[in-house]
């Protein structure tokens, strides 16, 4: 098969880590006889420098014409003082909107080889965990009506949480089909004891669940979920939740894995095209030093194969190669212990390539 992939390398460590993921995709292409055509587009600070805007029209058109998009990271101190409408982050929101991406998938798993990096107690770490957070990305309180007004106690501000049945149904479907491909368990996270949107969320999720064989759905209040994630993360398979709850819980889940440099993400809409990127930023403090960990971006490429192209064996191959490299003791600086000799970004990439 032939696939056209738009590369948005971005700023800071973005170019080095995307180059690593491209090398991995090329190796997969050779091994399984696929052709991946790559076209690079500008977004973020580098686009501001070159064109005066963070998300040039050419980039949006290129991404819309591609089969999927692989992004590094955008932003950095150089552009921090620009006004909000021409900040690098505008590129991310603009791309998500242009591509109609309403689902954010964030897997978080504990690698046995890195269990020493997990901040949780040893008996919890021993059980391991492998969960998938499914976050609604374009609705809820971040997009609801907001404003300032005079209230009973003087000046006040308000933000509104609103969810339609359609928005809940479509994210619930993503969670149910993901669970069917995993261990068949969904926890739907809400605050139904207080919020009306959560009560609609809960009834809609359960109605959608009836369409899916082999999936067990349970509800959990968001405050309890925050506790359970550190008390026993092994109990979770798929979690599905709103934009704001997902924003907070997915960061909590990422922290218990031990390093930000390992975690991939996918943003999806109705079709198969997605936007795949590591969860970390452009790490300007280590850009150009060769210290970046390429694993989160390499695993984002694996998610692209799995979710956009349906290439499950190929995605498994990449994930196994990463696992094997970690088991063999390969470490970049962010995950190294005092007695390890850290590998550079290129050396870690080479170790992973050797295992595909
Ligand atoms: P960051 O994620 O870039 O870095 C936080 C810390 O983690 C730094 O010490 C960094 O060196 C380290 N780190 C991050 N990724 C790493 C990797 N792959 N390997 C090794 N170490 C890694 O967050 P920040 O410093 O708050 O933000 C830096 C810039 O990135 C800012 O301009 C911010 O706006 C931007 N940002 C972009 C995105 C994105 O493009 N999706 C996300 C978050 C932040």
PDB file of N, CA and C and ligand atoms in Angstrom, residues 13 17 71-77 80 89 92 96 260-261 277-286 291-294 296 332 334, ligand 1:
ATOM      1  N   UNK A  13      13.074  20.506  19.602  1.00  0.00           N
ATOM      2  CA  UNK A  13      13.481  19.138  19.271  1.00  0.00           C
ATOM      3  C   UNK A  13      12.601  18.514  18.182  1.00  0.00           C
ATOM      4  N   UNK A  17      13.147  14.602  16.442  1.00  0.00           N
ATOM      5  CA  UNK A  17      12.316  13.446  16.812  1.00  0.00           C
ATOM      6  C   UNK A  17      11.433  12.988  15.653  1.00  0.00           C
ATOM      7  N   UNK A  71       3.280  15.155  13.735  1.00  0.00           N
ATOM      8  CA  UNK A  71       3.744  16.465  14.211  1.00  0.00           C
ATOM      9  C   UNK A  71       4.782  16.289  15.310  1.00  0.00           C
ATOM     10  N   UNK A  72       5.801  17.146  15.316  1.00  0.00           N
ATOM     11  CA  UNK A  72       6.807  17.132  16.385  1.00  0.00           C
ATOM     12  C   UNK A  72       6.296  17.935  17.570  1.00  0.00           C
ATOM     13  N   UNK A  73       6.637  19.197  17.623  1.00  0.00           N
ATOM     14  CA  UNK A  73       6.127  20.091  18.671  1.00  0.00           C
ATOM     15  C   UNK A  73       6.382  21.513  18.215  1.00  0.00           C
ATOM     16  N   UNK A  74       5.576  22.434  18.709  1.00  0.00           N
ATOM     17  CA  UNK A  74       5.768  23.835  18.315  1.00  0.00           C
ATOM     18  C   UNK A  74       5.986  24.724  19.539  1.00  0.00           C
ATOM     19  N   UNK A  75       6.627  25.849  19.297  1.00  0.00           N
ATOM     20  CA  UNK A  75       6.786  26.851  20.353  1.00  0.00           C
ATOM     21  C   UNK A  75       8.202  26.932  20.892  1.00  0.00           C
ATOM     22  N   UNK A  76       8.418  27.982  21.675  1.00  0.00           N
ATOM     23  CA  UNK A  76       9.735  28.200  22.266  1.00  0.00           C
ATOM     24  C   UNK A  76       9.844  29.638  22.730  1.00  0.00           C
ATOM     25  N   UNK A  77      10.869  29.926  23.552  1.00  0.00           N
ATOM     26  CA  UNK A  77      10.985  31.262  24.151  1.00  0.00           C
ATOM     27  C   UNK A  77      11.064  32.400  23.129  1.00  0.00           C
ATOM     28  N   UNK A  80       7.574  33.657  22.579  1.00  0.00           N
ATOM     29  CA  UNK A  80       6.704  33.762  23.753  1.00  0.00           C
ATOM     30  C   UNK A  80       6.071  35.131  23.957  1.00  0.00           C
ATOM     31  N   UNK A  89       1.264  28.225  19.337  1.00  0.00           N
ATOM     32  CA  UNK A  89       0.208  27.295  19.773  1.00  0.00           C
ATOM     33  C   UNK A  89      -1.045  27.410  18.905  1.00  0.00           C
ATOM     34  N   UNK A  92      -1.586  24.601  16.494  1.00  0.00           N
ATOM     35  CA  UNK A  92      -2.162  23.328  16.939  1.00  0.00           C
ATOM     36  C   UNK A  92      -3.684  23.388  16.918  1.00  0.00           C
ATOM     37  N   UNK A  96      -6.177  21.239  14.444  1.00  0.00           N
ATOM     38  CA  UNK A  96      -7.243  20.377  14.983  1.00  0.00           C
ATOM     39  C   UNK A  96      -8.590  20.766  14.388  1.00  0.00           C
ATOM     40  N   UNK A 260       7.919  11.898  30.369  1.00  0.00           N
ATOM     41  CA  UNK A 260       7.134  12.569  29.330  1.00  0.00           C
ATOM     42  C   UNK A 260       7.654  12.212  27.930  1.00  0.00           C
ATOM     43  N   UNK A 261       8.902  11.765  27.860  1.00  0.00           N
ATOM     44  CA  UNK A 261       9.515  11.491  26.555  1.00  0.00           C
ATOM     45  C   UNK A 261       9.074  10.177  25.923  1.00  0.00           C
ATOM     46  N   UNK A 277       1.151  12.944  17.489  1.00  0.00           N
ATOM     47  CA  UNK A 277       2.233  13.765  18.062  1.00  0.00           C
ATOM     48  C   UNK A 277       2.590  13.273  19.457  1.00  0.00           C
ATOM     49  N   UNK A 278       3.831  13.502  19.871  1.00  0.00           N
ATOM     50  CA  UNK A 278       4.180  13.180  21.260  1.00  0.00           C
ATOM     51  C   UNK A 278       3.426  14.123  22.189  1.00  0.00           C
ATOM     52  N   UNK A 279       3.249  13.736  23.462  1.00  0.00           N
ATOM     53  CA  UNK A 279       2.492  14.639  24.348  1.00  0.00           C
ATOM     54  C   UNK A 279       3.364  15.782  24.862  1.00  0.00           C
ATOM     55  N   UNK A 280       4.699  15.648  24.709  1.00  0.00           N
ATOM     56  CA  UNK A 280       5.556  16.700  25.250  1.00  0.00           C
ATOM     57  C   UNK A 280       5.658  17.880  24.286  1.00  0.00           C
ATOM     58  N   UNK A 281       6.327  18.942  24.754  1.00  0.00           N
ATOM     59  CA  UNK A 281       6.502  20.132  23.943  1.00  0.00           C
ATOM     60  C   UNK A 281       7.817  20.113  23.192  1.00  0.00           C
ATOM     61  N   UNK A 282       8.290  21.286  22.810  1.00  0.00           N
ATOM     62  CA  UNK A 282       9.454  21.391  21.925  1.00  0.00           C
ATOM     63  C   UNK A 282      10.776  21.358  22.687  1.00  0.00           C
ATOM     64  N   UNK A 283      10.719  21.229  24.016  1.00  0.00           N
ATOM     65  CA  UNK A 283      11.914  21.095  24.868  1.00  0.00           C
ATOM     66  C   UNK A 283      13.068  21.986  24.436  1.00  0.00           C
ATOM     67  N   UNK A 284      12.859  23.292  24.410  1.00  0.00           N
ATOM     68  CA  UNK A 284      13.936  24.181  23.919  1.00  0.00           C
ATOM     69  C   UNK A 284      15.219  24.053  24.729  1.00  0.00           C
ATOM     70  N   UNK A 285      15.088  23.614  25.999  1.00  0.00           N
ATOM     71  CA  UNK A 285      16.289  23.492  26.850  1.00  0.00           C
ATOM     72  C   UNK A 285      17.266  22.436  26.350  1.00  0.00           C
ATOM     73  N   UNK A 286      16.796  21.460  25.561  1.00  0.00           N
ATOM     74  CA  UNK A 286      17.719  20.419  25.083  1.00  0.00           C
ATOM     75  C   UNK A 286      17.801  20.376  23.548  1.00  0.00           C
ATOM     76  N   UNK A 291      19.981  15.259  22.942  1.00  0.00           N
ATOM     77  CA  UNK A 291      19.510  14.550  24.142  1.00  0.00           C
ATOM     78  C   UNK A 291      18.037  14.135  24.072  1.00  0.00           C
ATOM     79  N   UNK A 292      17.320  14.554  23.031  1.00  0.00           N
ATOM     80  CA  UNK A 292      15.874  14.275  23.001  1.00  0.00           C
ATOM     81  C   UNK A 292      15.598  12.774  22.921  1.00  0.00           C
ATOM     82  N   UNK A 293      14.578  12.355  23.633  1.00  0.00           N
ATOM     83  CA  UNK A 293      14.119  10.970  23.549  1.00  0.00           C
ATOM     84  C   UNK A 293      13.138  10.878  22.373  1.00  0.00           C
ATOM     85  N   UNK A 294      13.441  10.047  21.365  1.00  0.00           N
ATOM     86  CA  UNK A 294      12.558   9.985  20.191  1.00  0.00           C
ATOM     87  C   UNK A 294      11.366   9.039  20.375  1.00  0.00           C
ATOM     88  N   UNK A 296       8.519   8.828  22.165  1.00  0.00           N
ATOM     89  CA  UNK A 296       7.122   9.275  22.097  1.00  0.00           C
ATOM     90  C   UNK A 296       6.683   9.516  20.652  1.00  0.00           C
ATOM     91  N   UNK A 332      17.861   7.029  26.890  1.00  0.00           N
ATOM     92  CA  UNK A 332      18.247   8.418  26.637  1.00  0.00           C
ATOM     93  C   UNK A 332      18.363   9.100  28.007  1.00  0.00           C
ATOM     94  N   UNK A 334      16.813  11.375  29.653  1.00  0.00           N
ATOM     95  CA  UNK A 334      15.636  11.606  30.501  1.00  0.00           C
ATOM     96  C   UNK A 334      15.207  10.359  31.273  1.00  0.00           C
TER      97      UNK A 334
HETATM   98  P1  LIG B   1       8.246  20.452  27.285  1.00  0.00           P
HETATM   99  O1  LIG B   1       7.391  19.241  27.225  1.00  0.00           O
HETATM  100  O2  LIG B   1       8.784  20.964  26.003  1.00  0.00           O
HETATM  101  O3  LIG B   1       9.485  20.178  28.280  1.00  0.00           O
HETATM  102  C1  LIG B   1       9.326  19.870  29.643  1.00  0.00           C
HETATM  103  C2  LIG B   1      10.602  19.164  30.149  1.00  0.00           C
HETATM  104  O4  LIG B   1      10.624  17.836  29.609  1.00  0.00           O
HETATM  105  C3  LIG B   1      11.886  19.839  29.658  1.00  0.00           C
HETATM  106  O5  LIG B   1      12.862  19.748  30.659  1.00  0.00           O
HETATM  107  C4  LIG B   1      12.303  19.019  28.462  1.00  0.00           C
HETATM  108  O6  LIG B   1      13.693  19.023  28.228  1.00  0.00           O
HETATM  109  C5  LIG B   1      11.790  17.626  28.844  1.00  0.00           C
HETATM  110  N1  LIG B   1      11.402  16.877  27.638  1.00  0.00           N
HETATM  111  C6  LIG B   1      10.298  17.061  26.880  1.00  0.00           C
HETATM  112  N2  LIG B   1      10.285  16.211  25.853  1.00  0.00           N
HETATM  113  C7  LIG B   1      11.403  15.473  25.962  1.00  0.00           C
HETATM  114  C8  LIG B   1      11.957  14.416  25.178  1.00  0.00           C
HETATM  115  N3  LIG B   1      11.370  13.943  24.076  1.00  0.00           N
HETATM  116  N4  LIG B   1      13.137  13.897  25.571  1.00  0.00           N
HETATM  117  C9  LIG B   1      13.758  14.330  26.681  1.00  0.00           C
HETATM  118  N5  LIG B   1      13.283  15.313  27.459  1.00  0.00           N
HETATM  119  C10 LIG B   1      12.114  15.885  27.101  1.00  0.00           C
HETATM  120  O7  LIG B   1       7.384  21.586  28.015  1.00  0.00           O
HETATM  121  P2  LIG B   1       7.740  23.118  28.261  1.00  0.00           P
HETATM  122  O8  LIG B   1       9.190  23.284  28.551  1.00  0.00           O
HETATM  123  O9  LIG B   1       6.723  23.598  29.211  1.00  0.00           O
HETATM  124  O10 LIG B   1       7.408  23.825  26.868  1.00  0.00           O
HETATM  125  C11 LIG B   1       8.395  24.168  25.900  1.00  0.00           C
HETATM  126  C12 LIG B   1       7.698  24.744  24.669  1.00  0.00           C
HETATM  127  O11 LIG B   1       6.898  23.736  24.074  1.00  0.00           O
HETATM  128  C13 LIG B   1       6.760  25.922  24.996  1.00  0.00           C
HETATM  129  O12 LIG B   1       6.892  26.883  23.980  1.00  0.00           O
HETATM  130  C14 LIG B   1       5.386  25.286  24.961  1.00  0.00           C
HETATM  131  O13 LIG B   1       4.387  26.212  24.615  1.00  0.00           O
HETATM  132  C15 LIG B   1       5.574  24.251  23.880  1.00  0.00           C
HETATM  133  N6  LIG B   1       4.631  23.108  23.948  1.00  0.00           N
HETATM  134  C16 LIG B   1       4.225  22.602  22.758  1.00  0.00           C
HETATM  135  C17 LIG B   1       3.392  21.505  22.741  1.00  0.00           C
HETATM  136  C18 LIG B   1       2.996  20.934  21.419  1.00  0.00           C
HETATM  137  O14 LIG B   1       3.553  21.316  20.396  1.00  0.00           O
HETATM  138  N7  LIG B   1       2.057  19.998  21.379  1.00  0.00           N
HETATM  139  C19 LIG B   1       2.995  20.901  23.953  1.00  0.00           C
HETATM  140  C20 LIG B   1       3.460  21.433  25.150  1.00  0.00           C
HETATM  141  C21 LIG B   1       4.288  22.544  25.143  1.00  0.00           C
END
